[in-house]
């Protein structure tokens, strides 16, 4: 099966690639918010839009990787009830 790519305009990368029924996606805060809570919300909203374009959604997530420059800023993640 040939992978289906969803190019991200202007950045020379794809927002998502669909291959063998799996969606590989990337998202960042498109607004560049200053606070971690707003950055997290913006990024998760962007991810949801990318997944939708690729024919998927949050219920189909297998894995998510979040990079924080300061681990003490993980409040948005732990507040959601996730333990890991």
C-alpha atoms as a PDB file:
ATOM      1  CA  UNK A   1       0.000   0.000   0.000  1.00  0.00           C
ATOM      2  CA  UNK A   2       1.309   3.449  -0.909  1.00  0.00           C
ATOM      3  CA  UNK A   3       1.390   5.849   2.039  1.00  0.00           C
ATOM      4  CA  UNK A   4      -0.991   8.802   1.825  1.00  0.00           C
ATOM      5  CA  UNK A   5       0.640  12.053   2.860  1.00  0.00           C
ATOM      6  CA  UNK A   6      -0.977  15.187   4.248  1.00  0.00           C
ATOM      7  CA  UNK A   7       1.549  17.981   3.590  1.00  0.00           C
ATOM      8  CA  UNK A   8       1.816  20.907   5.956  1.00  0.00           C
ATOM      9  CA  UNK A   9       1.822  24.064   3.884  1.00  0.00           C
ATOM     10  CA  UNK A  10       5.069  25.988   3.992  1.00  0.00           C
ATOM     11  CA  UNK A  11       7.151  23.862   6.347  1.00  0.00           C
ATOM     12  CA  UNK A  12       8.381  21.097   4.040  1.00  0.00           C
ATOM     13  CA  UNK A  13       6.970  18.297   6.178  1.00  0.00           C
ATOM     14  CA  UNK A  14       3.771  16.319   6.470  1.00  0.00           C
ATOM     15  CA  UNK A  15       1.221  16.808   9.220  1.00  0.00           C
ATOM     16  CA  UNK A  16       0.236  13.187   8.838  1.00  0.00           C
ATOM     17  CA  UNK A  17       1.000  10.036   6.887  1.00  0.00           C
ATOM     18  CA  UNK A  18      -1.430   7.129   6.617  1.00  0.00           C
ATOM     19  CA  UNK A  19       0.122   3.722   5.992  1.00  0.00           C
ATOM     20  CA  UNK A  20      -1.389   0.258   6.466  1.00  0.00           C
ATOM     21  CA  UNK A  21      -4.337   1.720   8.360  1.00  0.00           C
ATOM     22  CA  UNK A  22      -2.202   3.654  10.852  1.00  0.00           C
ATOM     23  CA  UNK A  23      -1.967   7.438  11.035  1.00  0.00           C
ATOM     24  CA  UNK A  24       1.369   8.985  11.988  1.00  0.00           C
ATOM     25  CA  UNK A  25       0.755  12.614  12.922  1.00  0.00           C
ATOM     26  CA  UNK A  26       2.557  15.584  14.405  1.00  0.00           C
ATOM     27  CA  UNK A  27       1.165  18.776  15.918  1.00  0.00           C
ATOM     28  CA  UNK A  28       2.525  21.863  17.614  1.00  0.00           C
ATOM     29  CA  UNK A  29       0.901  24.992  18.987  1.00  0.00           C
ATOM     30  CA  UNK A  30       0.133  26.998  15.835  1.00  0.00           C
ATOM     31  CA  UNK A  31      -0.363  30.172  17.883  1.00  0.00           C
ATOM     32  CA  UNK A  32       2.829  29.921  19.947  1.00  0.00           C
ATOM     33  CA  UNK A  33       1.122  30.622  23.258  1.00  0.00           C
ATOM     34  CA  UNK A  34       3.318  31.583  26.196  1.00  0.00           C
ATOM     35  CA  UNK A  35       1.719  29.449  28.932  1.00  0.00           C
ATOM     36  CA  UNK A  36       1.923  25.665  29.113  1.00  0.00           C
ATOM     37  CA  UNK A  37      -1.852  25.225  29.575  1.00  0.00           C
ATOM     38  CA  UNK A  38      -2.692  27.248  26.480  1.00  0.00           C
ATOM     39  CA  UNK A  39       0.112  25.597  24.467  1.00  0.00           C
ATOM     40  CA  UNK A  40      -1.248  22.175  25.422  1.00  0.00           C
ATOM     41  CA  UNK A  41      -4.836  23.058  24.504  1.00  0.00           C
ATOM     42  CA  UNK A  42      -3.773  24.590  21.183  1.00  0.00           C
ATOM     43  CA  UNK A  43      -1.586  21.601  20.316  1.00  0.00           C
ATOM     44  CA  UNK A  44      -4.275  19.045  21.189  1.00  0.00           C
ATOM     45  CA  UNK A  45      -6.808  21.011  19.095  1.00  0.00           C
ATOM     46  CA  UNK A  46      -4.339  21.047  16.192  1.00  0.00           C
ATOM     47  CA  UNK A  47      -3.739  17.312  16.591  1.00  0.00           C
ATOM     48  CA  UNK A  48      -7.469  16.648  16.505  1.00  0.00           C
ATOM     49  CA  UNK A  49      -7.760  18.598  13.210  1.00  0.00           C
ATOM     50  CA  UNK A  50      -4.839  16.664  11.687  1.00  0.00           C
ATOM     51  CA  UNK A  51      -6.295  13.311  12.744  1.00  0.00           C
ATOM     52  CA  UNK A  52      -9.667  14.295  11.288  1.00  0.00           C
ATOM     53  CA  UNK A  53      -8.060  15.208   7.938  1.00  0.00           C
ATOM     54  CA  UNK A  54      -6.452  11.771   7.920  1.00  0.00           C
ATOM     55  CA  UNK A  55      -9.779  10.033   8.612  1.00  0.00           C
ATOM     56  CA  UNK A  56      -9.129   9.246  12.265  1.00  0.00           C
ATOM     57  CA  UNK A  57      -9.624  10.859  15.661  1.00  0.00           C
ATOM     58  CA  UNK A  58      -8.655  10.775  19.326  1.00  0.00           C
ATOM     59  CA  UNK A  59     -10.517   7.492  20.022  1.00  0.00           C
ATOM     60  CA  UNK A  60      -8.095   5.750  17.646  1.00  0.00           C
ATOM     61  CA  UNK A  61      -4.903   6.988  19.316  1.00  0.00           C
ATOM     62  CA  UNK A  62      -2.406   4.278  20.152  1.00  0.00           C
ATOM     63  CA  UNK A  63       0.367   6.502  21.472  1.00  0.00           C
ATOM     64  CA  UNK A  64       1.162  10.152  22.073  1.00  0.00           C
ATOM     65  CA  UNK A  65       4.549  11.651  22.874  1.00  0.00           C
ATOM     66  CA  UNK A  66       4.718  15.044  24.546  1.00  0.00           C
ATOM     67  CA  UNK A  67       7.966  16.952  24.907  1.00  0.00           C
ATOM     68  CA  UNK A  68       8.281  19.477  27.740  1.00  0.00           C
ATOM     69  CA  UNK A  69      11.302  21.641  28.353  1.00  0.00           C
ATOM     70  CA  UNK A  70      10.493  21.606  32.081  1.00  0.00           C
ATOM     71  CA  UNK A  71       8.883  18.482  33.596  1.00  0.00           C
ATOM     72  CA  UNK A  72       7.378  20.557  36.393  1.00  0.00           C
ATOM     73  CA  UNK A  73       5.056  21.965  33.719  1.00  0.00           C
ATOM     74  CA  UNK A  74       3.203  18.658  33.259  1.00  0.00           C
ATOM     75  CA  UNK A  75       0.063  19.858  35.083  1.00  0.00           C
ATOM     76  CA  UNK A  76      -2.216  19.825  31.969  1.00  0.00           C
ATOM     77  CA  UNK A  77      -1.424  16.156  31.369  1.00  0.00           C
ATOM     78  CA  UNK A  78      -1.803  14.957  34.948  1.00  0.00           C
ATOM     79  CA  UNK A  79      -4.948  17.075  35.398  1.00  0.00           C
ATOM     80  CA  UNK A  80      -6.625  15.020  32.666  1.00  0.00           C
ATOM     81  CA  UNK A  81      -6.498  11.958  34.901  1.00  0.00           C
ATOM     82  CA  UNK A  82      -3.792  10.195  32.877  1.00  0.00           C
ATOM     83  CA  UNK A  83      -1.176   8.343  34.863  1.00  0.00           C
ATOM     84  CA  UNK A  84       1.162   7.570  32.053  1.00  0.00           C
END
